[in-house]
XYZ file of C-alpha atoms in Angstrom:
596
model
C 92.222 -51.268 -71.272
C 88.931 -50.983 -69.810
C 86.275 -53.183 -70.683
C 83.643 -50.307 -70.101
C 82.037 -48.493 -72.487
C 83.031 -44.588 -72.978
C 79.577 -43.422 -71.891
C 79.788 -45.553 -68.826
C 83.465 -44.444 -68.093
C 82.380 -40.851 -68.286
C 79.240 -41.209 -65.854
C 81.633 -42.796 -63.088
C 83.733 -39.838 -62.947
C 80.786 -37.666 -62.605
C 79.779 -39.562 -60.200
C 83.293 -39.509 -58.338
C 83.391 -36.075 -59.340
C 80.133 -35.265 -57.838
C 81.034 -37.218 -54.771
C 84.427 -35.660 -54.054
C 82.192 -32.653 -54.170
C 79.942 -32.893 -51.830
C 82.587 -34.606 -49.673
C 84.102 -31.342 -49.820
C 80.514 -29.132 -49.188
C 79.999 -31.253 -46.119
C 83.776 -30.918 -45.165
C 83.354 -27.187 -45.670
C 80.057 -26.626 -44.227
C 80.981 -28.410 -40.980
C 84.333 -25.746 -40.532
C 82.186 -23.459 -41.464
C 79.699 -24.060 -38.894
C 82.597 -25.238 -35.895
C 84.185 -22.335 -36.058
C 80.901 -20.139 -36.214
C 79.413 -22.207 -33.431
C 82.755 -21.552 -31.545
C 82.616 -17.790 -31.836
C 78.972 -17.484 -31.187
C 79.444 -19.945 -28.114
C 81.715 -17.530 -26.722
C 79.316 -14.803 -26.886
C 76.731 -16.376 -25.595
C 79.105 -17.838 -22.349
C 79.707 -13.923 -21.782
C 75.757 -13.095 -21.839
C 74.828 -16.398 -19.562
C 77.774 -14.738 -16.976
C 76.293 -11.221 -17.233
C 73.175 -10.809 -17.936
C 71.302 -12.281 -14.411
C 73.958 -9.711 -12.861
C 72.711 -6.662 -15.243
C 68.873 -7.360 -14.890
C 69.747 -6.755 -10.770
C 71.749 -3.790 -11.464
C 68.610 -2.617 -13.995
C 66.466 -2.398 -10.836
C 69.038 -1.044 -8.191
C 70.935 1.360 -10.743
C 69.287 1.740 -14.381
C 72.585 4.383 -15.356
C 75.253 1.794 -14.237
C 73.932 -1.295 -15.623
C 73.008 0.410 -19.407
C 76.898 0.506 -20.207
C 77.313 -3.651 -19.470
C 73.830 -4.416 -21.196
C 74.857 -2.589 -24.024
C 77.907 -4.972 -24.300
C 76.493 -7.916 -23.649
C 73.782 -6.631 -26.597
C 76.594 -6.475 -29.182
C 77.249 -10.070 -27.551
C 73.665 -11.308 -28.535
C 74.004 -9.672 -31.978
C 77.030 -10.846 -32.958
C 75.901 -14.460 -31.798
C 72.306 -14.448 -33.795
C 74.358 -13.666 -36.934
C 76.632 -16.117 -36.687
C 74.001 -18.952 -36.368
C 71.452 -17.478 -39.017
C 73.367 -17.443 -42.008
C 72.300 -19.805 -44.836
C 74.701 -22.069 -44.311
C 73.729 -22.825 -40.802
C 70.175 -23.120 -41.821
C 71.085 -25.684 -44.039
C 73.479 -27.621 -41.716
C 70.080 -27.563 -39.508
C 68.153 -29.841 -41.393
C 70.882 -32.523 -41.214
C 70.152 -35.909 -38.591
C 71.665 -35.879 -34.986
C 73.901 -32.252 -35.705
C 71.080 -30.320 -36.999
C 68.573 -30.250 -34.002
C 71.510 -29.313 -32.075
C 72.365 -26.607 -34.498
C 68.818 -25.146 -34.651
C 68.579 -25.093 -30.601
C 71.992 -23.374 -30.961
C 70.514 -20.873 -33.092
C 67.081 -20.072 -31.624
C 68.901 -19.479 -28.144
C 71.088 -17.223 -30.434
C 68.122 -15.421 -31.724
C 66.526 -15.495 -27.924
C 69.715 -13.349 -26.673
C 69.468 -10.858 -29.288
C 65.860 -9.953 -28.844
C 66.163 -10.218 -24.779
C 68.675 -8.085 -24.229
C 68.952 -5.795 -27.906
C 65.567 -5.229 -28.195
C 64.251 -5.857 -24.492
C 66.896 -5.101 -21.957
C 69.226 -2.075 -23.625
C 66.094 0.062 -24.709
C 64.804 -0.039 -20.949
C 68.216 0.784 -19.822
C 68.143 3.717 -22.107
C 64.839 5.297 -21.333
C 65.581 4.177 -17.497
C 68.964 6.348 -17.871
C 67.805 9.309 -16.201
C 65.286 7.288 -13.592
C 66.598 7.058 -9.933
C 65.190 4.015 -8.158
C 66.322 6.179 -4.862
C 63.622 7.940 -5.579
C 61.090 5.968 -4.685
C 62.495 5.870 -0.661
C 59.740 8.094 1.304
C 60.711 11.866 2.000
C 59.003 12.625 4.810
C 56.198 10.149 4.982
C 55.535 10.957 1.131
C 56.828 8.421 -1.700
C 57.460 10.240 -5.409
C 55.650 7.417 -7.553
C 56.380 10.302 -10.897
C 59.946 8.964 -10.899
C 58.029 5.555 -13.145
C 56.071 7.826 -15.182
C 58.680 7.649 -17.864
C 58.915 3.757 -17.519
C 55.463 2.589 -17.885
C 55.955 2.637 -22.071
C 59.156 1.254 -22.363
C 58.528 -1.262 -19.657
C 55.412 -2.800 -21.359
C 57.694 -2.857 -24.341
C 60.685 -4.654 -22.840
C 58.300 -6.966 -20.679
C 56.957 -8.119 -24.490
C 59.857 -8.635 -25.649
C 61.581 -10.507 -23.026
C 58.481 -12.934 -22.819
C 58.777 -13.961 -26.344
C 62.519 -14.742 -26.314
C 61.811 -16.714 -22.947
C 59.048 -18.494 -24.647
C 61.174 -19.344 -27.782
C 63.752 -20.829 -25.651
C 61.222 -22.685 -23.453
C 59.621 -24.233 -26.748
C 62.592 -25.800 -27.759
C 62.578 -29.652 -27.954
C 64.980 -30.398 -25.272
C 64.600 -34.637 -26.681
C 66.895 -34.868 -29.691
C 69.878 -32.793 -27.307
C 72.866 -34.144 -25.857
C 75.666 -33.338 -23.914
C 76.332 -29.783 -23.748
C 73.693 -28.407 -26.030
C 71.578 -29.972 -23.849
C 72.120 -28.401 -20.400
C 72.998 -24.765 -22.040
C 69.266 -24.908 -23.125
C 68.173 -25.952 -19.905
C 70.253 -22.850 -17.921
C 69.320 -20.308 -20.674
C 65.825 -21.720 -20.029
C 66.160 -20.622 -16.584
C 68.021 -17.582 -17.196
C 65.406 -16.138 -19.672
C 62.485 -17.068 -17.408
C 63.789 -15.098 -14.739
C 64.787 -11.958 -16.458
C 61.334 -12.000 -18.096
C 59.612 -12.275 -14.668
C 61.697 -9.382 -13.084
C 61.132 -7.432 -16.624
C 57.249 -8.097 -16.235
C 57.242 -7.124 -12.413
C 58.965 -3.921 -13.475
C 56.426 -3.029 -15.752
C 53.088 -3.849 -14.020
C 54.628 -2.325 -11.170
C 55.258 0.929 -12.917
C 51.597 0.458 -14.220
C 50.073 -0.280 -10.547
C 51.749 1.870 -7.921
C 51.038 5.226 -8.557
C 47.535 5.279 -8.478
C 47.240 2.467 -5.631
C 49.619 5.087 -3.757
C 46.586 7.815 -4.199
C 47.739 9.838 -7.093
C 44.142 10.327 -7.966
C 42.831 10.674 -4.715
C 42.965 8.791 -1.485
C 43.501 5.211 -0.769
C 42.593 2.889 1.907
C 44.173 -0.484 2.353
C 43.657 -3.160 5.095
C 47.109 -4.778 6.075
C 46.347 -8.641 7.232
C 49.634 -9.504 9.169
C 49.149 -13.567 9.148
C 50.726 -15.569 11.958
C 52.926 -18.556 10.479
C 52.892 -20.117 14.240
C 49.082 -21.273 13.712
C 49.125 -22.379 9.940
C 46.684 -21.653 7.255
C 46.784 -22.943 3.604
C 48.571 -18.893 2.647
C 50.214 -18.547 5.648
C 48.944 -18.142 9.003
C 45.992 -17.399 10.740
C 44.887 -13.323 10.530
C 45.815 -12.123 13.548
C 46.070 -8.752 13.578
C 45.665 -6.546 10.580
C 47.068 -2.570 10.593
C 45.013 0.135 8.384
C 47.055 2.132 5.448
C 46.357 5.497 3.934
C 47.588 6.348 0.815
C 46.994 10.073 -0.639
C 49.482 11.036 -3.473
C 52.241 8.912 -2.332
C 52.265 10.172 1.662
C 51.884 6.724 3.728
C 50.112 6.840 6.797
C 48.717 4.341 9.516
C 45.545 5.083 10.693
C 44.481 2.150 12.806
C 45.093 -1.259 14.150
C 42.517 -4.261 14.989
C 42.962 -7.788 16.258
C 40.951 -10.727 15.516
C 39.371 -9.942 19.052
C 38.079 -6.518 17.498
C 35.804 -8.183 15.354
C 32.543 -10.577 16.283
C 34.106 -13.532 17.620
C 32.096 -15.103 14.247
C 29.591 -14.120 11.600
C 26.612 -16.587 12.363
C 26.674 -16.450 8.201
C 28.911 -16.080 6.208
C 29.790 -12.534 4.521
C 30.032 -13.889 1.307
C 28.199 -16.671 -0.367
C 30.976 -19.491 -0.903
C 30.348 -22.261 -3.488
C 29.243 -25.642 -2.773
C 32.847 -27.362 -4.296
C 34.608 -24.997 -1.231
C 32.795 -25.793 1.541
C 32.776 -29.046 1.287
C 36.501 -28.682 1.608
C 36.261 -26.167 4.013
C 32.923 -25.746 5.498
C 31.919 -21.654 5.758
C 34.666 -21.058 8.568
C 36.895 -18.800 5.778
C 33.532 -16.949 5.595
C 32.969 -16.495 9.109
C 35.838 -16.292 10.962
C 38.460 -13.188 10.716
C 41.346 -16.100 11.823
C 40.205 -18.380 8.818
C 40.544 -16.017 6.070
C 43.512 -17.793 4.138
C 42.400 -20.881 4.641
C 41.100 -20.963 1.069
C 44.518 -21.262 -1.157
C 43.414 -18.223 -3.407
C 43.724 -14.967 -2.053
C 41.760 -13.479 -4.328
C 38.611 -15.202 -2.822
C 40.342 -14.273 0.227
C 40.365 -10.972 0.446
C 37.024 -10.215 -0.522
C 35.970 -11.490 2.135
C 38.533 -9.526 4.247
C 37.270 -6.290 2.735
C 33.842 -7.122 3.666
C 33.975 -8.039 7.013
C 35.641 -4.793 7.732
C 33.090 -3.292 6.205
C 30.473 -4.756 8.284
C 32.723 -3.719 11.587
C 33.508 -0.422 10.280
C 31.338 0.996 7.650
C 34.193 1.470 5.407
C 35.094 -0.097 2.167
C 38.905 -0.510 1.618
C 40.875 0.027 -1.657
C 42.277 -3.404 -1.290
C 43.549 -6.143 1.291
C 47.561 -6.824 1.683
C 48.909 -9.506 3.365
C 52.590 -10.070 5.147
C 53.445 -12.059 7.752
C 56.481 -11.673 10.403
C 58.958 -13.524 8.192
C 58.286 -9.834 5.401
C 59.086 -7.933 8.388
C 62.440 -9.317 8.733
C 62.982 -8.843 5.138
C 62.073 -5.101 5.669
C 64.008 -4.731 8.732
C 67.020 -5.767 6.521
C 66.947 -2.520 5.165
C 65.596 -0.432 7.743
C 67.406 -1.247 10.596
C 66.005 -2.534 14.598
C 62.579 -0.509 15.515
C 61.679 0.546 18.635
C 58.111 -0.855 19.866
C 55.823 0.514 22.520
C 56.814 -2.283 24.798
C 60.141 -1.105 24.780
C 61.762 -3.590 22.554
C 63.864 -3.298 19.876
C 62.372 -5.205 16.585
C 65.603 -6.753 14.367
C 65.889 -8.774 11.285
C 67.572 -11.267 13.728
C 64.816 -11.061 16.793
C 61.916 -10.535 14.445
C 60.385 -14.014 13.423
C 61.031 -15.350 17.166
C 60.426 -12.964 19.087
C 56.727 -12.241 17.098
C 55.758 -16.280 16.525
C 57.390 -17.587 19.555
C 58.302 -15.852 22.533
C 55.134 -13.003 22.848
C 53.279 -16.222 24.052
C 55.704 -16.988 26.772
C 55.269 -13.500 27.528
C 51.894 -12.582 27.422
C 49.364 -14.651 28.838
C 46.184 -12.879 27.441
C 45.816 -12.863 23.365
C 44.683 -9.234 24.047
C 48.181 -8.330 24.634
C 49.766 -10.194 22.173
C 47.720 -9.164 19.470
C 48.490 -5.316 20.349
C 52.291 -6.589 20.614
C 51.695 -7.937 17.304
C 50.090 -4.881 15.510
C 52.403 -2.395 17.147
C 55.342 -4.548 15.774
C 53.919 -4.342 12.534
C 53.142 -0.425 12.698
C 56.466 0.133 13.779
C 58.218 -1.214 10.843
C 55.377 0.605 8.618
C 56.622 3.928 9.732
C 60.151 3.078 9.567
C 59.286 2.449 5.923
C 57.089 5.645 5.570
C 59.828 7.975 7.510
C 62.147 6.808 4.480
C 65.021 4.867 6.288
C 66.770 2.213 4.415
C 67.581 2.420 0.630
C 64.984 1.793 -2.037
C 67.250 -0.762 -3.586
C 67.124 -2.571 -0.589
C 63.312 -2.348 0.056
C 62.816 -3.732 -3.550
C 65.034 -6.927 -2.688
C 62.896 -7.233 0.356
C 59.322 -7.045 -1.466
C 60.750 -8.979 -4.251
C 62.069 -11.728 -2.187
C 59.022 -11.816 -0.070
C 56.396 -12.002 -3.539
C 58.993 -14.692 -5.141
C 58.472 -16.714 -1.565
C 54.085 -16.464 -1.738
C 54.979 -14.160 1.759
C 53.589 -10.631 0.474
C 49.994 -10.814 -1.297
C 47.831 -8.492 -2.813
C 44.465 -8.026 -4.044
C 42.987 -3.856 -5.310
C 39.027 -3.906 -5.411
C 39.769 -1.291 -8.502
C 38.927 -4.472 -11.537
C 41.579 -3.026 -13.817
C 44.159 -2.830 -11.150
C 43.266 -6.308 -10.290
C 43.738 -7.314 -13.879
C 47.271 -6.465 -13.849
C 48.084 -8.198 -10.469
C 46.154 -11.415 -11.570
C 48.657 -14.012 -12.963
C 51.620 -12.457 -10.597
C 53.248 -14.267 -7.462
C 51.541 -11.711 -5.364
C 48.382 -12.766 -6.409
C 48.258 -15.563 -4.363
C 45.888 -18.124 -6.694
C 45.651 -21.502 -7.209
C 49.059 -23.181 -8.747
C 48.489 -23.685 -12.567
C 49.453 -26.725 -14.467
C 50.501 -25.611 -18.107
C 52.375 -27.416 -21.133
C 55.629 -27.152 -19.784
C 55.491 -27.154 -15.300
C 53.683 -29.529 -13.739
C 52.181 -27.883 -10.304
C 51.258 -29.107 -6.757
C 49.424 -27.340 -4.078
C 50.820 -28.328 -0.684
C 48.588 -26.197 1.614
C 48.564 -26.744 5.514
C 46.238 -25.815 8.404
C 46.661 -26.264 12.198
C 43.748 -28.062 13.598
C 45.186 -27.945 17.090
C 43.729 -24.339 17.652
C 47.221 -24.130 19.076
C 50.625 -22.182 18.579
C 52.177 -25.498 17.669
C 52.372 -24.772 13.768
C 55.647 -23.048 15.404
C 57.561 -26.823 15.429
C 56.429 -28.749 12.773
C 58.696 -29.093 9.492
C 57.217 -29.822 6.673
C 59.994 -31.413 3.864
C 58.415 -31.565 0.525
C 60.202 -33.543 -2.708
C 59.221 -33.989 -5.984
C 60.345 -36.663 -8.739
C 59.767 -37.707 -12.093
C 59.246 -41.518 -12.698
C 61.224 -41.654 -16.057
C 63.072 -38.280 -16.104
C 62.263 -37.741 -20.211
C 62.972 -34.231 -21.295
C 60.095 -32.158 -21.761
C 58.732 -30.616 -24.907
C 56.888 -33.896 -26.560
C 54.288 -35.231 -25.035
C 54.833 -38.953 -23.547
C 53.501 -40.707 -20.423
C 54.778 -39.524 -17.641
C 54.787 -40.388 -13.551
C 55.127 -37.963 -10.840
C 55.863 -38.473 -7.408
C 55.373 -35.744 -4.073
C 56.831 -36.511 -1.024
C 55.745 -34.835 2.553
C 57.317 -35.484 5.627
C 55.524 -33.588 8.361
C 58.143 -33.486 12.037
C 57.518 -32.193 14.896
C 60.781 -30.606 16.557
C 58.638 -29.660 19.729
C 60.527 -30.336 23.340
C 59.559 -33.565 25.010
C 58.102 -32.390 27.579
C 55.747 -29.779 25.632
C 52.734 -30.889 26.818
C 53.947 -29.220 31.195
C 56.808 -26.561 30.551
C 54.761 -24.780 26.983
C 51.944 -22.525 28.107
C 48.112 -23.278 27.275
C 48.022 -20.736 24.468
C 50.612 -22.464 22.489
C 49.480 -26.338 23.395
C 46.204 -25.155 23.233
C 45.536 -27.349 26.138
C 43.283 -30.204 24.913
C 40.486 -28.038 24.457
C 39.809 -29.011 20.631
C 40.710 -32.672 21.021
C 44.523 -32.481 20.414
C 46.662 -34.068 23.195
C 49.085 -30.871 25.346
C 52.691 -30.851 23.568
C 50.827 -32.543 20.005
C 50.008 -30.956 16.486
C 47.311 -31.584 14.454
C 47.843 -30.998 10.741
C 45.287 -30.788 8.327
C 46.514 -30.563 4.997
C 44.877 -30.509 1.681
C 46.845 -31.725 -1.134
C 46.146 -29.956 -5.055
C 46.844 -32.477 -7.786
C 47.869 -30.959 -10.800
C 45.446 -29.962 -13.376
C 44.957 -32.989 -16.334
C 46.609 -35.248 -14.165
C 45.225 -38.703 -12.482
C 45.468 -39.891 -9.262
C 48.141 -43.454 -8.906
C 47.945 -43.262 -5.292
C 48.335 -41.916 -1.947
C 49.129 -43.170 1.220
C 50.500 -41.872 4.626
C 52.996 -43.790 6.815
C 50.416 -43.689 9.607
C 48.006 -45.376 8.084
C 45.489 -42.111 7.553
C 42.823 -42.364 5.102
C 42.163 -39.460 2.145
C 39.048 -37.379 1.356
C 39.001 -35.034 -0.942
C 36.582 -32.854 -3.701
C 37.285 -30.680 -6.487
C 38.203 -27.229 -6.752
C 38.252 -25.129 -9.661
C 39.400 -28.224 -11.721
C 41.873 -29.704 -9.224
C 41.400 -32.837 -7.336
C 42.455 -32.179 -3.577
C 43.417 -34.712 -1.413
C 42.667 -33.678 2.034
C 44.174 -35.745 5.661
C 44.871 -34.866 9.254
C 48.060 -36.085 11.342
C 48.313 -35.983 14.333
C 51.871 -35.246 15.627
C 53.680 -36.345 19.188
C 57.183 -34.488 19.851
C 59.976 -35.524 17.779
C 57.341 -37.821 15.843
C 57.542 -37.522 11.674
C 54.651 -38.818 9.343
C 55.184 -39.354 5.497
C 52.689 -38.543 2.837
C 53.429 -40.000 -0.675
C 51.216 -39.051 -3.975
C 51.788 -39.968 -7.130
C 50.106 -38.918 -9.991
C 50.202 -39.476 -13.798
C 49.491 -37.887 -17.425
C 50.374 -37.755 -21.141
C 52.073 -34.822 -20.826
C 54.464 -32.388 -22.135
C 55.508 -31.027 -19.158
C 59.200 -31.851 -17.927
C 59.192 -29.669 -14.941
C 57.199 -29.857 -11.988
C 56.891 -27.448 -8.880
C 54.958 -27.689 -5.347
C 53.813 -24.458 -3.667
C 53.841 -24.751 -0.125
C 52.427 -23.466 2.621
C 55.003 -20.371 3.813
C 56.504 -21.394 7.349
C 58.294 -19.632 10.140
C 61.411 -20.977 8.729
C 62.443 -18.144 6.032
C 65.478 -20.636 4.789
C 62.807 -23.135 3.909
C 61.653 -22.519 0.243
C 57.837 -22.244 0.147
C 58.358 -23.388 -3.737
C 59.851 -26.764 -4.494
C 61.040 -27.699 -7.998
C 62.104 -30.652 -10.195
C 63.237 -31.059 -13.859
C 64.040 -33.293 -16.149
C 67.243 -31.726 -17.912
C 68.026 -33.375 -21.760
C 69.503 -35.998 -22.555
């Protein structure tokens, strides 16, 4: 017999009672929740396969791609109510499972409101829209065939950055395993979709008017010359003149550096003092030395006005490409012919324009005409309407993604929507979740020689911590500059591409001068260079910048190292680079520190 008391007898088997109980809830809730997480993982496996596939078709073929987004939309719906039922919410709140739960759940959420409230009503209204349209008939380009977009693509491009910021917000620390790198791809995923979603709708906002569908437009086309670097590109040298008047494309002129004063004794536009003391007035002065300041929309200001001063005319706005777009474009176009007889390929183009018209052509007279008329040519390919306009939009879009095609309108609210984009061409910006580098080179050989140097850029995280709390946090950029030039560069290269001595640079070497952007809010840890070179430097617009010059024999490499340091929440980290001659190397480097 027990030697308890009845009350105290009673209260134990509550007690048991209560515990069985809740054994049970928690047995309950977590079946409950496995097999709902199961079913909604499934879903969401479908979207991650589909949807980077659909938002491509979107933009070649809005009528094929509305049946699969509509699909993977009952996908994201079914998923976000599996993982927002009460239950689930509770199971949230619980140690260790529940963060995983509630990333689980907001990606959920993220799905449904990309593609059922973003994606599928673009589709819709985009239905009826053929992206064929927009291929020039006969010189003339309909931009009406986005009139019915502009609404529904300001819409979707809303919606799309929300869910992208939702899953981007998400406290990658507390994940593990699986949870952890599906957050990290759908990070990725999202982000993309909402930039193409975004470019879609400006673009629908910006083109027909900068096309001349309220009266005529006047653009200056600065073709930059990756075989002579600048911090954007190249050196300016030649630039082709485009008419726009209600969508019909025209060229109506062509100029060389040569066409305009060999320098402004002042500059055309006052620069300020944080600029020239990294640069001196030379981007202010001299047509070549345009993109030497890493923000094109200083740039082409500048641009604009010294054309004015040779011409009298004020442009709409200032493009620039160099010959690495015109492969891109010839991708879809097809071999021009050129008025010196040759035929102008996606295979022949970047060689043939940054290489071999100096082996050619002796006088830069000759190869600056070569150069405009190569990049005429392919302007009226494009204007005549051959290739498809799917394949022109890969082109363009490649070549904005890549910092290759920039753009700048002198129209303030057209300039409103371009600021922010790739195209834009500003200074990288450090926010609370990528860490950014500028990696901006210039040749100081006065050479060709820009043509053989490869410049390898890595980045890396001292402790790789996931991102989304902030914590101390190291960062490391790596640059190895190497010159691939032949041996004997210096007798069997001609004087334009050596440059012959005549600004202090040894026949057959390369001088780089490179100028380094630290990322905003971070401190300098150090930086050194495998030669030995010493570091200036200044500020500009809230950046430090490390600035050096190298000094490169054939086959000779130098290594730069910086490392920086913050308390930061950023776990990714990117360096924009200068854009070479070498379209297979990525003018954008990245690194991430994935959970767990």
């Amino acid at each position: 017999m027990s030697a308890l008391p009845r009350p105290a007898r009673t209260a134990g088997r509550i007690f048991a009672w209560t515990v069985a109980g809740l054994l049970l809830l928690a047995v309950v809730i977590a079946v409950w929740v496995g097999v709902r997480g199961a079913l909604a993982y499934q879903h969401l496996q479908r979207i991650q396969t589909g949807a980077a596939q659909s938002t491509a078709a979107l933009a070649a073929d809005p009528s094929s791609a509305a049946p699969t987004l509509a699909r993977l939309a009952a996908d994201a719906s079914e998923a976000h109510q599996l993982t927002s039922d009460p239950v689930w919410a509770l199971a949230s709140h619980t140690p260790w499972i529940g963060p995983q739960l509630a990333a689980f759940g907001t990606v959920a959420a993220a799905s449904d409101e990309l593609l059922r409230e973003s994606l599928l009503p673009l589709a819709t209204a985009a239905q009826n829209v053929s992206i064929d349209g927009l291929r020039p008939v006969g010189g003339r380009l309909d931009t009406s065939v986005l009139a019915g977009l502009v609404t529904p693509a300001q819409d979707a491009a809303t919606r799309a950055a929300d869910a992208a910021v939702a899953v981007q917000d998400i406290d990658r620390t507390p994940l593990i395993g699986v949870v952890g790198t599906a957050v990290d791809r759908a990070d990725d995923l999202f982000s993309s979709v909402s930039t193409a979603v975004d470019t879609l709708s400006r673009t629908s906002r910006l083109l027909p008017d900068m096309l001349g569908r309220n009266g005529p437009r006047t653009y200056l086309v600065l073709v930059q010359n990756n075989a002579e670097w600048r911090s954007l590109g190249g050196i300016a040298g030649a630039a082709v003149v485009l008419r726009a008047d209600d969508g019909r494309l025209s060229l109506i002129g062509a100029l060389s550096s040569g066409d305009l004063p060999r320098g402004f004794t002042n500059p055309v536009v006052a620069l300020p003092d944080e600029v020239t003391k990294i640069y001196d007035t030379k981007p202010a002065r001299y047509f070549q030395n345009l993109t030497q300041i890493p923000d094109f929309t200083v740039d082409a200001p500048i641009a604009r006005e010294m054309y004015r001063l040779k011409t009298g005319t004020d442009v709409d706005g200032v493009l620039a490409i160099d010959p690495v777009v015109l492969s891109y474009l010839l991708q879809t176009t097809g071999p021009v012919a050129l008025p010196s007889g040759d035929a102008l390929s996606a295979d022949n183009a970047i060689p043939l324009l940054l290489n071999e018209v100096y082996l050619r052509y002796a006088k830069p007279a000759d190869q600056d005409a070569f150069f405009a008329g190569a990049a005429g040519a392919v302007f009226q390919a494009l204007a005549d309407g051959r290739g498809s306009a799917s394949g022109l939009i890969s082109a363009l879009t490649r070549a904005g993604e890549e910092h290759r095609l920039l753009a700048w309108s002198a129209h303030a609210d057209e300039q409103a929507i371009i600021d922010g984009t790739v195209v834009a061409g500003q200074l990288p910006v450090t926010d609370a979740h990528t860490a950014r580098f500028g990696v901006f080179l210039n040749d100081g050989t006065g050479s060709k020689m820009s043509y053989y140097i490869d410049p390898d850029v890595s980045l890396a995280w001292g402790s790789c911590r996931p991102g989304g709390q902030s914590a101390p946090r190291q960062l490391t950029l790596q640059l190895t500059l190497t010159s691939r030039a032949p041996a004997d560069a210096a007798t069997t290269l001609p004087e334009y591409i050596t440059g012959g001595g005549v600004y202090g640079t040894a026949p057959g070497a390369a001088e780089v001068v490179g100028n380094i952007y630290l990322p905003q809010g971070f401190e300098l840890v150090s930086a050194t260079a495998t030669n030995g070179a010493g570091f200036a430097g200044g500020v500009h617009e809230g950046r430090r910048v490390l600035t050096f010059g190298i000094d490169l024999t054939p086959g000779a490499s130098t290594g730069v190292t910086v490392t920086v340091r913050a308390n930061t929440a950023a776990g990714d980290a990117q360096a924009v680079v200068t854009p070479t001659a070498d379209a297979a190397r990525a003018p954008v480097v990245v690194a991430t520190c994935g959970a767990g």
